[in-house]
CSV table of C-alpha atoms and ligand atoms in Angstrom, one decimal:
chain,number,residue,atom,x,y,z
A,1,UNK,CA,57.5,83.0,109.8
A,2,UNK,CA,58.3,85.2,106.8
A,3,UNK,CA,59.3,84.1,103.3
A,4,UNK,CA,60.0,87.2,101.3
A,5,UNK,CA,61.8,88.6,98.3
A,6,UNK,CA,63.2,92.1,97.9
A,7,UNK,CA,62.7,93.3,94.3
A,8,UNK,CA,63.9,96.5,92.7
A,9,UNK,CA,66.7,98.0,90.7
A,10,UNK,CA,70.2,98.4,91.9
A,11,UNK,CA,70.3,101.3,94.4
A,12,UNK,CA,66.6,100.9,95.3
A,13,UNK,CA,67.5,100.4,99.0
A,14,UNK,CA,67.0,96.7,99.2
A,15,UNK,CA,70.1,96.1,101.3
A,16,UNK,CA,69.4,99.0,103.6
A,17,UNK,CA,65.8,97.8,104.4
A,18,UNK,CA,67.0,94.2,104.6
A,19,UNK,CA,69.1,95.0,107.7
A,20,UNK,CA,65.9,96.2,109.4
A,21,UNK,CA,63.6,93.6,108.2
A,22,UNK,CA,65.7,90.6,109.2
A,23,UNK,CA,66.2,92.1,112.7
A,24,UNK,CA,62.4,92.6,113.1
A,25,UNK,CA,61.3,89.2,111.7
A,26,UNK,CA,64.3,87.2,112.8
A,27,UNK,CA,65.0,85.5,109.4
A,28,UNK,CA,68.3,85.2,107.5
A,29,UNK,CA,69.3,87.7,104.9
A,30,UNK,CA,70.2,85.9,101.7
A,31,UNK,CA,71.9,88.3,99.3
A,32,UNK,CA,73.3,86.5,96.2
A,33,UNK,CA,75.5,89.6,95.5
A,34,UNK,CA,77.0,89.3,99.0
A,35,UNK,CA,77.6,85.6,98.5
A,36,UNK,CA,79.4,86.2,95.2
A,37,UNK,CA,81.5,89.1,96.6
A,38,UNK,CA,82.5,86.8,99.5
A,39,UNK,CA,83.5,84.1,97.0
A,40,UNK,CA,85.6,86.6,95.0
A,41,UNK,CA,87.4,87.8,98.2
A,42,UNK,CA,88.2,84.2,99.1
A,43,UNK,CA,89.3,83.3,95.6
A,44,UNK,CA,86.9,80.3,95.2
A,45,UNK,CA,86.1,78.7,91.8
A,46,UNK,CA,82.6,80.3,92.0
A,47,UNK,CA,84.1,83.7,92.7
A,48,UNK,CA,86.4,83.4,89.7
A,49,UNK,CA,83.6,82.5,87.4
A,50,UNK,CA,81.3,85.2,88.7
A,51,UNK,CA,83.8,88.0,88.8
A,52,UNK,CA,84.0,89.1,85.2
A,53,UNK,CA,80.2,89.2,84.9
A,54,UNK,CA,79.9,91.3,88.0
A,55,UNK,CA,82.6,93.8,87.1
A,56,UNK,CA,80.8,94.3,83.7
A,57,UNK,CA,77.5,94.9,85.4
A,58,UNK,CA,76.1,91.8,83.8
A,59,UNK,CA,74.1,89.0,85.4
A,60,UNK,CA,76.0,85.9,86.5
A,61,UNK,CA,74.5,83.0,84.4
A,62,UNK,CA,71.4,81.3,86.0
A,63,UNK,CA,73.1,78.0,86.4
A,64,UNK,CA,75.7,79.4,88.8
A,65,UNK,CA,73.0,81.0,90.9
A,66,UNK,CA,70.0,78.7,91.2
A,67,UNK,CA,71.6,75.7,92.9
A,68,UNK,CA,73.5,78.0,95.2
A,69,UNK,CA,70.3,79.6,96.5
A,70,UNK,CA,68.5,76.2,96.8
A,71,UNK,CA,71.3,74.8,98.9
A,72,UNK,CA,71.2,77.9,101.1
A,73,UNK,CA,67.4,77.7,101.6
A,74,UNK,CA,67.8,74.1,102.8
A,75,UNK,CA,70.0,75.1,105.7
A,76,UNK,CA,68.5,75.0,109.2
A,77,UNK,CA,68.3,78.7,109.8
A,78,UNK,CA,65.8,79.0,107.0
A,79,UNK,CA,63.2,76.9,108.7
A,80,UNK,CA,61.6,80.0,110.1
A,81,UNK,CA,61.7,81.7,106.7
A,82,UNK,CA,64.1,83.9,104.8
A,83,UNK,CA,64.6,87.3,103.1
A,84,UNK,CA,66.0,87.0,99.6
A,85,UNK,CA,67.8,90.0,98.3
A,86,UNK,CA,69.0,90.2,94.7
A,87,UNK,CA,67.4,86.8,93.8
A,88,UNK,CA,65.5,86.0,91.7
A,89,UNK,CA,66.7,88.3,88.9
A,90,UNK,CA,65.3,86.5,85.9
A,91,UNK,CA,62.0,84.8,85.1
A,92,UNK,CA,63.9,81.5,84.9
A,93,UNK,CA,65.2,82.0,88.5
A,94,UNK,CA,61.7,82.9,89.7
A,95,UNK,CA,60.3,79.8,88.2
A,96,UNK,CA,63.0,77.6,89.7
A,97,UNK,CA,62.4,79.2,93.1
A,98,UNK,CA,58.7,78.6,92.9
A,99,UNK,CA,59.3,75.0,91.9
A,100,UNK,CA,61.7,74.5,94.7
A,101,UNK,CA,59.3,76.0,97.3
A,102,UNK,CA,56.4,73.9,96.0
A,103,UNK,CA,58.5,70.7,96.3
A,104,UNK,CA,59.2,71.6,99.9
A,105,UNK,CA,55.6,72.4,100.7
A,106,UNK,CA,56.3,76.1,101.0
A,107,UNK,CA,55.2,79.3,99.2
A,108,UNK,CA,56.4,82.9,99.0
A,109,UNK,CA,54.5,85.1,101.4
A,110,UNK,CA,55.4,88.5,99.8
A,111,UNK,CA,57.6,90.2,97.2
A,112,UNK,CA,58.5,93.7,98.3
A,113,UNK,CA,59.0,95.8,95.2
A,114,UNK,CA,60.8,99.2,95.5
A,115,UNK,CA,60.1,101.8,92.9
A,116,UNK,CA,62.8,104.4,92.4
A,117,UNK,CA,63.5,106.9,89.5
A,118,UNK,CA,66.6,106.1,87.4
A,119,UNK,CA,68.1,109.5,88.2
A,120,UNK,CA,67.9,108.8,92.0
A,121,UNK,CA,69.4,105.3,91.5
A,122,UNK,CA,72.5,106.7,89.7
A,123,UNK,CA,73.1,109.2,92.5
A,124,UNK,CA,72.7,106.5,95.2
A,125,UNK,CA,74.9,103.9,93.4
A,126,UNK,CA,77.8,106.2,92.6
A,127,UNK,CA,77.8,107.7,96.1
A,128,UNK,CA,77.6,104.4,97.9
A,129,UNK,CA,80.5,103.3,100.1
A,130,UNK,CA,80.9,99.9,101.9
A,131,UNK,CA,83.0,99.0,104.9
A,132,UNK,CA,85.8,96.6,103.9
A,133,UNK,CA,85.7,94.9,107.3
A,134,UNK,CA,82.0,94.6,108.4
A,135,UNK,CA,80.1,95.4,105.2
A,136,UNK,CA,78.1,98.3,106.7
A,137,UNK,CA,76.7,100.6,104.0
A,138,UNK,CA,77.1,104.4,103.7
A,139,UNK,CA,76.5,107.1,101.2
A,140,UNK,CA,78.8,110.1,100.8
A,141,UNK,CA,75.8,112.5,100.9
A,142,UNK,CA,72.7,110.7,102.2
A,143,UNK,CA,74.3,108.5,105.0
A,144,UNK,CA,77.8,109.9,105.5
A,145,UNK,CA,80.1,108.3,108.2
A,146,UNK,CA,81.1,110.6,111.1
A,147,UNK,CA,84.7,110.5,109.8
A,148,UNK,CA,85.3,110.5,106.0
A,149,UNK,CA,86.3,107.1,104.7
A,150,UNK,CA,86.0,105.3,108.1
A,151,UNK,CA,83.2,103.0,109.3
A,152,UNK,CA,81.3,104.3,112.3
A,153,UNK,CA,80.6,100.8,113.5
A,154,UNK,CA,84.0,99.1,113.4
A,155,UNK,CA,86.5,101.7,112.4
A,156,UNK,CA,87.2,99.8,109.1
A,157,UNK,CA,88.1,101.4,105.8
A,158,UNK,CA,85.2,102.4,103.4
A,159,UNK,CA,85.5,101.5,99.8
A,160,UNK,CA,83.5,101.8,96.6
A,161,UNK,CA,82.2,98.7,95.0
A,162,UNK,CA,83.8,98.0,91.7
A,163,UNK,CA,80.4,97.9,90.0
A,164,UNK,CA,79.3,101.2,91.5
A,165,UNK,CA,81.2,103.3,89.0
A,166,UNK,CA,79.1,105.5,86.7
A,167,UNK,CA,79.5,103.3,83.6
A,168,UNK,CA,78.9,100.0,85.3
A,169,UNK,CA,76.0,101.3,87.4
A,170,UNK,CA,74.3,102.6,84.3
A,171,UNK,CA,74.7,99.1,82.7
A,172,UNK,CA,73.3,97.4,85.8
A,173,UNK,CA,70.2,99.6,85.6
A,174,UNK,CA,69.8,98.7,82.0
A,175,UNK,CA,70.2,95.0,82.7
A,176,UNK,CA,67.6,95.3,85.5
A,177,UNK,CA,65.1,96.9,83.1
A,178,UNK,CA,65.6,94.2,80.5
A,179,UNK,CA,65.9,91.0,82.6
A,180,UNK,CA,64.6,91.6,86.1
A,181,UNK,CA,61.7,94.1,85.7
A,182,UNK,CA,59.6,91.4,84.0
A,183,UNK,CA,59.4,89.8,87.5
A,184,UNK,CA,57.0,92.6,88.6
A,185,UNK,CA,54.4,91.2,86.2
A,186,UNK,CA,55.2,87.6,87.2
A,187,UNK,CA,54.7,88.3,90.9
A,188,UNK,CA,51.7,90.5,90.3
A,189,UNK,CA,50.0,87.6,88.7
A,190,UNK,CA,50.9,85.2,91.5
A,191,UNK,CA,49.4,87.8,94.0
A,192,UNK,CA,52.6,88.1,96.0
A,193,UNK,CA,53.6,91.6,94.9
A,194,UNK,CA,53.5,94.6,97.2
A,195,UNK,CA,54.6,97.9,95.8
A,196,UNK,CA,56.5,100.6,97.7
A,197,UNK,CA,57.8,104.0,97.0
A,198,UNK,CA,61.6,103.5,97.4
A,199,UNK,CA,62.2,107.3,97.4
A,200,UNK,CA,60.6,107.6,100.9
A,201,UNK,CA,62.9,108.3,103.9
A,202,UNK,CA,64.3,105.1,105.4
A,203,UNK,CA,62.1,105.0,108.5
A,204,UNK,CA,58.9,105.8,106.7
A,205,UNK,CA,59.5,103.1,104.1
A,206,UNK,CA,60.3,100.6,106.8
A,207,UNK,CA,57.1,101.5,108.7
A,208,UNK,CA,55.1,100.9,105.5
A,209,UNK,CA,56.8,97.5,105.0
A,210,UNK,CA,55.9,96.5,108.6
A,211,UNK,CA,52.3,97.6,108.1
A,212,UNK,CA,52.1,95.5,105.0
A,213,UNK,CA,53.8,92.4,106.3
A,214,UNK,CA,52.1,92.6,109.7
A,215,UNK,CA,53.8,92.7,113.2
B,1,AMP,P1,73.9,93.0,94.0
B,1,AMP,O1,74.8,93.0,95.2
B,1,AMP,O2,72.6,92.4,94.3
B,1,AMP,O3,73.8,94.3,93.3
B,1,AMP,O4,74.6,92.0,92.9
B,1,AMP,C1,75.9,92.4,92.4
B,1,AMP,C2,76.1,91.5,91.1
B,1,AMP,O5,76.1,90.2,91.4
B,1,AMP,C3,75.1,91.7,90.0
B,1,AMP,O6,75.3,92.8,89.2
B,1,AMP,C4,75.3,90.4,89.3
B,1,AMP,O7,76.4,90.4,88.5
B,1,AMP,C5,75.5,89.4,90.4
B,1,AMP,N1,74.3,88.8,90.9
B,1,AMP,C6,73.8,88.9,92.1
B,1,AMP,N2,72.6,88.2,92.2
B,1,AMP,C7,72.4,87.6,91.0
B,1,AMP,C8,71.4,86.8,90.5
B,1,AMP,N3,70.3,86.4,91.2
B,1,AMP,N4,71.5,86.4,89.2
B,1,AMP,C9,72.5,86.8,88.4
B,1,AMP,N5,73.5,87.6,88.9
B,1,AMP,C10,73.5,88.0,90.2
């Protein structure tokens, strides 16, 4: 059983560690960003509403996010816990999440907070590439694919996220500092916060996470 949140600025490595954590602890990965991107791809109403905010590097309004996550957490595969990635992103979302968990007799086990310098974040975001077909993540310098532009795992085409351009990435970091960083204090107070150095090599960081959560 693991109920956890990944917290940290865009480019902190949340998605990369998420892949490892969900495999080890056998819980679903719930990324609100992925849910929105899927909706945009499929042309749903939600996707249409979210798109303009995302492309500008702004947060999607709370009312479009909170119910979506609550519905997701009520699904059967969350009975053994979950790993939230990219949610909550505002104090309001965190309060709504706590309320929801309390109503369901649950509580958050841990909030894994990744600290990374802004300069590193910008390099990571603008160099990031994602597979169009399977969603695997790469970085042109740090995690390059064997063949440029092609996914190692499925042979799909790699693309840059629309919001990973220099200007939008910088805006997302600013939005994080203003609206999401206050969650660090919120979760420190609740006792759930665990801090990590997000600049560590991937394996080292993962080992520290496992040490903290427990086997
Ligand atoms: P991410 O993939 O987590 O970087 O999210 C990409 C974008 O989706 C963000 O820049 C926001 O526009 C939107 N988004 C994802 N999660 C949330 C959330 N919890 N609250 C508001 N907007 C979100």
